[in-house]
Short mmCIF file of C-alpha atoms in Angstrom, two decimals:
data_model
loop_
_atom_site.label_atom_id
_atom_site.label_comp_id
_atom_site.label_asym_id
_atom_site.label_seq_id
_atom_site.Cartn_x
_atom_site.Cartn_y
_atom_site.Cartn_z
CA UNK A 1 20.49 59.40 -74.06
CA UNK A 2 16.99 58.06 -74.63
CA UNK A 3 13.72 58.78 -73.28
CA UNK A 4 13.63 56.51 -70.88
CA UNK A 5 16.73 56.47 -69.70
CA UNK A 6 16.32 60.17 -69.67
CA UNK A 7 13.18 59.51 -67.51
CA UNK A 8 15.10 56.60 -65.24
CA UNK A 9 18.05 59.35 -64.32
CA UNK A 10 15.27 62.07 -62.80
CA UNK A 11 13.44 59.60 -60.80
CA UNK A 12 14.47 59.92 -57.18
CA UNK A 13 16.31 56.69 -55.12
CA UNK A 14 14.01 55.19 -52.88
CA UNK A 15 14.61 55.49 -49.08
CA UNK A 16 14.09 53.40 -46.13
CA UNK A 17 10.52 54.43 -45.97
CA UNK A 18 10.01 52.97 -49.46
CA UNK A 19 7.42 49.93 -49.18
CA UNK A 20 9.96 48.14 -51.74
CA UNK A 21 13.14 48.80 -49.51
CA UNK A 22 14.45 44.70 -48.87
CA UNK A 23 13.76 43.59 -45.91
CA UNK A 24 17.81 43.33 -44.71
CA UNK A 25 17.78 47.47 -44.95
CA UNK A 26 14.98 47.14 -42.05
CA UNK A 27 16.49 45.85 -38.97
CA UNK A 28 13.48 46.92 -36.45
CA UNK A 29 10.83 44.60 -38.77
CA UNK A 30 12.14 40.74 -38.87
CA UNK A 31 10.82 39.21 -42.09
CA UNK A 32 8.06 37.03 -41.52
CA UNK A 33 9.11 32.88 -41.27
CA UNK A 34 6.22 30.57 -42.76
CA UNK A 35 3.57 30.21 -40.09
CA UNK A 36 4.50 32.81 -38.14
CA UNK A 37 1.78 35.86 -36.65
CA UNK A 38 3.67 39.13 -37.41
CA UNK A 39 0.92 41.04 -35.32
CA UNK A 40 2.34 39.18 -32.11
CA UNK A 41 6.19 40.36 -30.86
CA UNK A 42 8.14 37.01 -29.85
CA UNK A 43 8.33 37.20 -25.53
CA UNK A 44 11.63 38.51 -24.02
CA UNK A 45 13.62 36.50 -21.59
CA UNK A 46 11.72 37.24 -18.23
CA UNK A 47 8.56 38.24 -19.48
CA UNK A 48 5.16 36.65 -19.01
CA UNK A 49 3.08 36.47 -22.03
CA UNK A 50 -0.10 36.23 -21.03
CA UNK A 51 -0.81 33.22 -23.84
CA UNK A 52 1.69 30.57 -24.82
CA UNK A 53 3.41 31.51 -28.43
CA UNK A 54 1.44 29.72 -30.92
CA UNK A 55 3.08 26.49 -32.90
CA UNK A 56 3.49 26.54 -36.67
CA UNK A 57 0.88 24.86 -38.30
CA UNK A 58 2.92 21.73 -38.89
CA UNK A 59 5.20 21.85 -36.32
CA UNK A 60 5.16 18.59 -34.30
CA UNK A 61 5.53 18.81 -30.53
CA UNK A 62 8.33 16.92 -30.46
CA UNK A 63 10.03 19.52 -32.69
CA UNK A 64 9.02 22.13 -30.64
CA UNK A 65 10.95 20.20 -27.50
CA UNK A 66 7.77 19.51 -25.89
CA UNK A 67 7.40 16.05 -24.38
CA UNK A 68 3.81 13.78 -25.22
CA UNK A 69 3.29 10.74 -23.42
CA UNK A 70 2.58 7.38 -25.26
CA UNK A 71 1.12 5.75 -22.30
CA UNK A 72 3.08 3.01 -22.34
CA UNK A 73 5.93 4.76 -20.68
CA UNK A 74 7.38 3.97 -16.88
CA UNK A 75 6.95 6.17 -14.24
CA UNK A 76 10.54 6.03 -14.25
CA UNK A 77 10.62 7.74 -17.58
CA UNK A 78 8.19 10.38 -16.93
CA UNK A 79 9.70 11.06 -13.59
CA UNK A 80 13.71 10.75 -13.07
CA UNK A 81 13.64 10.63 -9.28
CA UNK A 82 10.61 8.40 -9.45
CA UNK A 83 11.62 4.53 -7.46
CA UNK A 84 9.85 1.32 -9.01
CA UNK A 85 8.60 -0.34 -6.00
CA UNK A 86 9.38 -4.00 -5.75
CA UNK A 87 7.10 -6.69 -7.08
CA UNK A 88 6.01 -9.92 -5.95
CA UNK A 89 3.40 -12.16 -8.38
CA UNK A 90 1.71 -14.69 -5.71
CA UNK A 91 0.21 -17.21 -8.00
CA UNK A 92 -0.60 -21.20 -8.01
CA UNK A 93 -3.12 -24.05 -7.12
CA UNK A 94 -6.57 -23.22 -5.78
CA UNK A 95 -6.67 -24.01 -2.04
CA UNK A 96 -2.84 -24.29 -2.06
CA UNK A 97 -2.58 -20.84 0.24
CA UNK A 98 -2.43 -18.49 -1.86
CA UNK A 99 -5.04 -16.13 0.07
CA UNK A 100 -2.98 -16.83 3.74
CA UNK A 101 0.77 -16.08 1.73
CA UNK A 102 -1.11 -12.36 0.68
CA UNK A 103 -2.43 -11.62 3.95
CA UNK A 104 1.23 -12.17 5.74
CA UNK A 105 2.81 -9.96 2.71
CA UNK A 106 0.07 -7.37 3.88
CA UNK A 107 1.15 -7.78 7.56
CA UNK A 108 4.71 -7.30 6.62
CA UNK A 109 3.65 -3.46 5.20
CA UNK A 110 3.47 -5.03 1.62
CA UNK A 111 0.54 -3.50 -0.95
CA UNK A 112 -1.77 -6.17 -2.03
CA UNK A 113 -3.96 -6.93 -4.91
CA UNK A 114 -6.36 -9.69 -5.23
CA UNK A 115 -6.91 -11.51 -8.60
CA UNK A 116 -5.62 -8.40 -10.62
CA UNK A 117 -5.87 -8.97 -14.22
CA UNK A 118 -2.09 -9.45 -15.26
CA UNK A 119 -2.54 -6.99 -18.32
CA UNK A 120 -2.66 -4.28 -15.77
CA UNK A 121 0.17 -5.57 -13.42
CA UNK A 122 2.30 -2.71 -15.65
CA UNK A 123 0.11 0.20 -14.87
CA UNK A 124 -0.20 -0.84 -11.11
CA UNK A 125 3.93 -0.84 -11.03
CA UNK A 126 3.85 2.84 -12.87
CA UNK A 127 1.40 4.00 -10.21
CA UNK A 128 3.62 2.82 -7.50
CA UNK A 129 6.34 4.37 -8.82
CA UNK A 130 4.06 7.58 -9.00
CA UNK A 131 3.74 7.77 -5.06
CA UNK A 132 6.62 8.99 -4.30
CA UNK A 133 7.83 6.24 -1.75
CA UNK A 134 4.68 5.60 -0.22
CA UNK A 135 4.28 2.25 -2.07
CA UNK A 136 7.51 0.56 -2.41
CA UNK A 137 6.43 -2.86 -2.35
CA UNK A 138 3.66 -4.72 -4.58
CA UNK A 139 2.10 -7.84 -4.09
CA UNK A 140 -0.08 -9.45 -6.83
CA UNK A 141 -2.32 -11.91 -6.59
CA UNK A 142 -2.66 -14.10 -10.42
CA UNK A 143 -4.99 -17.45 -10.53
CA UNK A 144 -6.98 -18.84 -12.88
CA UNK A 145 -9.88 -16.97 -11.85
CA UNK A 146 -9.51 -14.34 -14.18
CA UNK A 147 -10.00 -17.08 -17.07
CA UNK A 148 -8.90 -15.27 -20.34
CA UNK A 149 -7.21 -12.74 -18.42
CA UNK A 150 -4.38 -15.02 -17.18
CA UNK A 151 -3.58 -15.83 -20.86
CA UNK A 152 -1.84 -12.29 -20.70
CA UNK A 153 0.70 -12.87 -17.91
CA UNK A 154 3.61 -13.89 -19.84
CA UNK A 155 2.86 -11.10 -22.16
CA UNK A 156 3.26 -8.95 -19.02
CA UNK A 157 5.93 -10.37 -17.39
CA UNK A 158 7.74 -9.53 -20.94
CA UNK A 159 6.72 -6.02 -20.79
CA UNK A 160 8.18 -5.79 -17.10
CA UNK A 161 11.24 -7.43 -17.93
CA UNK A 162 11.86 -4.67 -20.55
CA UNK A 163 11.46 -1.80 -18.48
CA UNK A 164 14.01 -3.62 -15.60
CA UNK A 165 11.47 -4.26 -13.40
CA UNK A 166 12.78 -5.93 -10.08
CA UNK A 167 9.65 -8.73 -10.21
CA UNK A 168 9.61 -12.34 -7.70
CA UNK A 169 7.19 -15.09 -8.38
CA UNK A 170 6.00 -17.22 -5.93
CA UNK A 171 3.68 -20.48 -6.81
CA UNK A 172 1.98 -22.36 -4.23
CA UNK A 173 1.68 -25.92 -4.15
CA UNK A 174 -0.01 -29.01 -2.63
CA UNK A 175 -0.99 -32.35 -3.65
CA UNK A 176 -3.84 -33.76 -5.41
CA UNK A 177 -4.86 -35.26 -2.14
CA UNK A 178 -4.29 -32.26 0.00
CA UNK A 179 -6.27 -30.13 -2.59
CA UNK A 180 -9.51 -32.50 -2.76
CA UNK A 181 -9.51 -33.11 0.76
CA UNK A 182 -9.52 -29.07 1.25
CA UNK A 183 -12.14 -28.53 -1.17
CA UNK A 184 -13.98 -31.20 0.26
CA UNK A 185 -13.98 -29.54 3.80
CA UNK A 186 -15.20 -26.10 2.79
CA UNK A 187 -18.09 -27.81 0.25
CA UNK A 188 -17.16 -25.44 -2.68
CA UNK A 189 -16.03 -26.71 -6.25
CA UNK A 190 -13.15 -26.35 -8.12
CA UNK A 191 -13.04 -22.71 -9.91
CA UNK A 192 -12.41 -25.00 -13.79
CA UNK A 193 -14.23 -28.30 -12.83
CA UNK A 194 -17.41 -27.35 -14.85
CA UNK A 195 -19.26 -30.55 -14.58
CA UNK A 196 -16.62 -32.52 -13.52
CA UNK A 197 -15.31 -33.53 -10.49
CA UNK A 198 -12.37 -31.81 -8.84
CA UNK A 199 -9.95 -33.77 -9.64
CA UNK A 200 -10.46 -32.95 -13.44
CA UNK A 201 -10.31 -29.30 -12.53
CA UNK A 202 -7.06 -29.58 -10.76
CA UNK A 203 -5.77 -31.58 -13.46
CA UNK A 204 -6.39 -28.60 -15.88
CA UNK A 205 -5.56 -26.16 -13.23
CA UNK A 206 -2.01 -27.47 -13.57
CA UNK A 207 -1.56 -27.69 -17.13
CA UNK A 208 -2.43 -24.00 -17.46
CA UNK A 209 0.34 -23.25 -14.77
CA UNK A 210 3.00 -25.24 -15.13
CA UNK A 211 5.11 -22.80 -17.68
CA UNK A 212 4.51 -20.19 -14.79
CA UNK A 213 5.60 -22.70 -11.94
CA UNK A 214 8.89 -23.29 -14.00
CA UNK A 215 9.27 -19.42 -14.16
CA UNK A 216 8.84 -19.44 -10.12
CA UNK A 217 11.43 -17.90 -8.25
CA UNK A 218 10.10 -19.64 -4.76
CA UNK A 219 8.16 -22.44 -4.59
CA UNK A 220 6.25 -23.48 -1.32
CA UNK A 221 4.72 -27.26 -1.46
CA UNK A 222 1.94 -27.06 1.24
CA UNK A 223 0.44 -30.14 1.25
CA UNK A 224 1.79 -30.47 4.89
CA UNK A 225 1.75 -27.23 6.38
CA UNK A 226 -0.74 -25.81 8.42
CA UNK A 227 -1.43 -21.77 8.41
CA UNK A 228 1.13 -21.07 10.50
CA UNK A 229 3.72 -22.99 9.64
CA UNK A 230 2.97 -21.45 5.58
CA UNK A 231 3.37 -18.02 7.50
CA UNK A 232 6.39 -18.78 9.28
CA UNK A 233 7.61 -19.89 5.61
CA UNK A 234 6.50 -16.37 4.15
CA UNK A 235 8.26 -14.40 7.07
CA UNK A 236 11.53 -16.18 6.55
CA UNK A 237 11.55 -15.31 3.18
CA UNK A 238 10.27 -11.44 3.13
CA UNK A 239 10.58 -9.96 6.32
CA UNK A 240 14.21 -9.67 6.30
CA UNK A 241 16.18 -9.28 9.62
CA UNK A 242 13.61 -7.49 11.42
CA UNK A 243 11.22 -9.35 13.30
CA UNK A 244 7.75 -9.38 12.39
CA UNK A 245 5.51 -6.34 13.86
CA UNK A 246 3.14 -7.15 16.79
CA UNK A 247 0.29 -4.55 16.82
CA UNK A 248 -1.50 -4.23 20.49
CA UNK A 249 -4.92 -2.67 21.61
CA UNK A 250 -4.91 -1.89 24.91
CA UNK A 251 -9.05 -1.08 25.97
CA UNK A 252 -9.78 -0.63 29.15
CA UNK A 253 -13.49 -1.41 29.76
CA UNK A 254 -16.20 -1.95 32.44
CA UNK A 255 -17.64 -4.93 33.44
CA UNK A 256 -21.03 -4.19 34.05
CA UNK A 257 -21.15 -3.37 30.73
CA UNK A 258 -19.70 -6.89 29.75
CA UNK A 259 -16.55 -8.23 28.24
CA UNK A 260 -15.42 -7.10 24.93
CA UNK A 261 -15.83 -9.91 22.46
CA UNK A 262 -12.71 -8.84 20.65
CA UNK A 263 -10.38 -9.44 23.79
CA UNK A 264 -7.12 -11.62 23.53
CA UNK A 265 -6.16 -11.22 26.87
CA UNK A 266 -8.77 -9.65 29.90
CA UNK A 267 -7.25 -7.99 33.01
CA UNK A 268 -9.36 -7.52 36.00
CA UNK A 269 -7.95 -4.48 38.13
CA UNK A 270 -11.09 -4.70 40.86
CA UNK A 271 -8.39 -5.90 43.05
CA UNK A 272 -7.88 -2.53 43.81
CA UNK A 273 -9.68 -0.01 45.86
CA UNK A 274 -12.14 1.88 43.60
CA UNK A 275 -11.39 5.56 43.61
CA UNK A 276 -15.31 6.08 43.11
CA UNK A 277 -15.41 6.35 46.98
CA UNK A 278 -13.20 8.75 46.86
CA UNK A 279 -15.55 11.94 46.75
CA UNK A 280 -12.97 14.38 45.34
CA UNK A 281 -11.39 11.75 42.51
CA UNK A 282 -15.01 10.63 41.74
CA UNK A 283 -15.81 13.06 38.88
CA UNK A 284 -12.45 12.25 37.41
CA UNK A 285 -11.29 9.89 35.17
CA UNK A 286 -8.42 7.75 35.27
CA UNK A 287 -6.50 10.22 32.49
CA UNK A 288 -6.25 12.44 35.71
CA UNK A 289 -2.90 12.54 37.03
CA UNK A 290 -4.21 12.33 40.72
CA UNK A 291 -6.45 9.52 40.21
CA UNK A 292 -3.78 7.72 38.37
CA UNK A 293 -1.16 8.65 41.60
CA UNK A 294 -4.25 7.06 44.18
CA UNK A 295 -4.58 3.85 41.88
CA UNK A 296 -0.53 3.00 41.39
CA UNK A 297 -0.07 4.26 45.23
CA UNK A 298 -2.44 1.21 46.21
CA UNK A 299 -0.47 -1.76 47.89
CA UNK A 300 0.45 -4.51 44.94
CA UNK A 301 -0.34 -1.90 42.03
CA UNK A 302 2.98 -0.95 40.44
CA UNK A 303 4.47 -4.75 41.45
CA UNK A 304 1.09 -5.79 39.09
CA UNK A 305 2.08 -3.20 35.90
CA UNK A 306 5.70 -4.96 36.26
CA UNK A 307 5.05 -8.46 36.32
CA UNK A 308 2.33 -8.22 33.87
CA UNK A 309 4.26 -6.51 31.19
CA UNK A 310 7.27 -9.02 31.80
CA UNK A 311 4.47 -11.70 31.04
CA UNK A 312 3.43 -9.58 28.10
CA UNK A 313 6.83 -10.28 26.76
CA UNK A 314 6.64 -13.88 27.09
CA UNK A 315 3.16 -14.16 25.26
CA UNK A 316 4.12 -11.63 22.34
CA UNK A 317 7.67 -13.71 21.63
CA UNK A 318 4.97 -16.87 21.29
CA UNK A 319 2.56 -14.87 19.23
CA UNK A 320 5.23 -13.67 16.60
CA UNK A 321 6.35 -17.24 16.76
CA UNK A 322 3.05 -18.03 15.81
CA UNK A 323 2.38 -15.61 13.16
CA UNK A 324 -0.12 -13.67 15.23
CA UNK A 325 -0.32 -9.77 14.19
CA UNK A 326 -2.96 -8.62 16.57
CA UNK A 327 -3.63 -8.59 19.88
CA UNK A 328 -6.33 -7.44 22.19
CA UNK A 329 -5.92 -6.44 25.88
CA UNK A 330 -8.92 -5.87 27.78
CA UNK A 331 -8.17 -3.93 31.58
CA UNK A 332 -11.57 -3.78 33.09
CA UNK A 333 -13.03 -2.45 36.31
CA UNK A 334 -16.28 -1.95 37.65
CA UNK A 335 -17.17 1.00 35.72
CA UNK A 336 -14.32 1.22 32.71
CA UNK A 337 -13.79 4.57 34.61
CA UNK A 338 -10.80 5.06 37.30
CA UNK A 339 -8.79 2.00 37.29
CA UNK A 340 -9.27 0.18 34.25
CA UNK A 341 -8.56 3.72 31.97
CA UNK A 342 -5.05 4.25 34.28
CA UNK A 343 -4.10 0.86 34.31
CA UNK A 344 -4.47 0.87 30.19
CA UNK A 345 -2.72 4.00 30.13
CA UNK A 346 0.75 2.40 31.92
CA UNK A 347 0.42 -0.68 30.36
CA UNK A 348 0.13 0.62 26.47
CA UNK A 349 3.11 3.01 27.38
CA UNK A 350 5.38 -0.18 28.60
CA UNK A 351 4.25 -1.85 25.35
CA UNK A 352 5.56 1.59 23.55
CA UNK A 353 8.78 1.07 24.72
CA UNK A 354 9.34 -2.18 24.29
CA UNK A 355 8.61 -1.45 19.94
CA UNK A 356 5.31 -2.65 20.23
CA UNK A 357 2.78 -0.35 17.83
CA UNK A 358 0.24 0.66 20.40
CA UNK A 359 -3.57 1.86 20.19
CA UNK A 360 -5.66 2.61 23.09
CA UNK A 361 -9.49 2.58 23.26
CA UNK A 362 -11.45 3.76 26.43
CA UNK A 363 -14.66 1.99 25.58
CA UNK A 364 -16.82 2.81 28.19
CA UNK A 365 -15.29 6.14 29.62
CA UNK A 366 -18.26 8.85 30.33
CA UNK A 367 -20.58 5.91 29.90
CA UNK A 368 -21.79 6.90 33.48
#
């Protein structure tokens, strides 16, 4: 045997303490993977590191399974249960209606945006769909008023298209003659006449929307129609089955304080006797159940409250007919005190039941 083999047989085998023992005859210490920290254990299932585990230095978030937003996803995408509200694009000639077809959308519970640049009709569908229900339905308002803005429409009616967007367009129209003869009447020129006259800038009003008017899904000529009747049009079209909402404000007021100029409809209850004479009802008002019992007790009280909401009735079929939202009743009494404030009280309760959305206002209660 030689030296060093010799030397080789009395050296001792190396044991699992040995700093050059392999790494597999070590089960307790994992062998390091590139970009990994040693110093810090991996978390156990349950347990609450109190910092997230660190990436590798090249690892992508995507290959980690994390998600990164491109922002030019849909809210449908970053949210599964999110609902892409519905979309309406009102668009067409200046002075054609376009202003009364967005205020009966808005009656009709619809959101509404004026003259929104059409690049960011996407983004205002994503944030929709971001509310969580509360705004189902979006109504847009495009025009040539945004200029260079509008030349990005069709790109975003592509982009909505793509992400199976549920979008209506609907262009208003009118003649020439209509058109001049409104502009005419309100003295203000044509938003692209320039120096011209108005006829030149409806002429090249309607060259820049006549692609868009072939894309229309409803188109509403009102060269004939008056505000109503364009209403009456919109309702047929968007409110469905359910008949348009009639909102009421019943205020009960005093007359020595004068009329409110707001009122609809004015109700004089000084027919009655005036519980102010009556020393123990006099501090009261008429939210007091006993000054409310002396009041409807009164001969020709409750046979009032009756007929008047059966005429109430009448005039709110008319109104709807009409396309009137709003009304204003104004119950008044000396004071705006007793009489007028339990009169109001009946009467907005009547309106209750019979679906009509009902505020009440006491204007001049504890005005004395």
């Amino acid at each position: 045997m030689s030296e060093n083999e010799e030397r080789a047989a009395q050296r001792p085998a190396r044991t699992e303490e040995d700093p050059g023992t392999a790494a597999a005859d070590r089960p307790e210490r994992a062998a390091p993977q590139a970009g990994d920290r040693p110093e810090r254990a991996a978390p156990q299932a349950g347990d609450r590191p109190e910092h997230p585990a660190p990436q590798a230095e090249h690892e992508t978030p995507q290959e980690n399974g994390a998600h990164v937003g491109t922002g030019t996803e849909t809210a449908a995408t970053a949210a599964p249960d999110a609902v892409i509200p519905e979309l309406v694009i009102i668009s067409g000639m200046s002075g054609a209606g376009r202003s009364t077809a967005a205020k009966c959308l808005e009656d009709l519970g619809w959101f509404v945006v004026d003259n929104l640049p059409p690049a960011l009709i996407p983004t205002m569908v994503e944030l929709g769909a971001r509310s969580q229900g509360n705004v189902a339905r979006i109504a847009v308002v495009v025009d040539v008023r945004g200029r260079r803005f509008f030349d990005n429409l069709r790109e975003s009616l592509a982009d909505l298209e793509s992400k199976h967007v549920t979008r209506r367009i609907v262009f208003l129209e009118s003649s020439d003659e209509a058109l001049v003869r409104r502009f005419e009447s309100v003295r203000r020129p044509h938003p692209l006449q320039g120096d011209g006259r108005i006829v030149d800038g409806i002429a090249a009003e309607r060259e820049l929307l006549r692609e868009l008017r072939g894309d229309a899904d409803l188109v509403i000529d009102t060269s004939s129609l008056n505000v109503h009747e364009l209403r009456a049009k919109m309702d047929a079209q968007f409110a469905g089955e359910e008949e348009p909402e009639l909102r009421a404000t019943v205020m009960s007021f005093g007359f020595k304080y004068g009329l409110p100029v707001d009122a609809d409809l004015v109700v004089d209850m000084r027919f009655l006797p005036n519980p102010h004479w009556v020393p123990e009802l006099r501090p009261f008002t008429g939210l007091n159940e006993e000054v409310s019992a002396y009041v409807f007790n009164q001969p020709g009280a409750k046979e009032f409250l009756d007929r008047y909401a059966e005429l109430l009735q009448l005039i709110a079929a008319g109104y709807r007919r009409e396309g009137k939202r709003y009304v204003t009743i104004a119950v008044g009494c000396t004071g705006g005190k007793h009489r007028s404030v339990a009169t109001s009280e009946k009467l907005a309760a009547r309106l209750a039941s019979q679906g009509v959305e009902t505020v009440i206002v006491h204007r001049d209660m504890g005005r004395e």
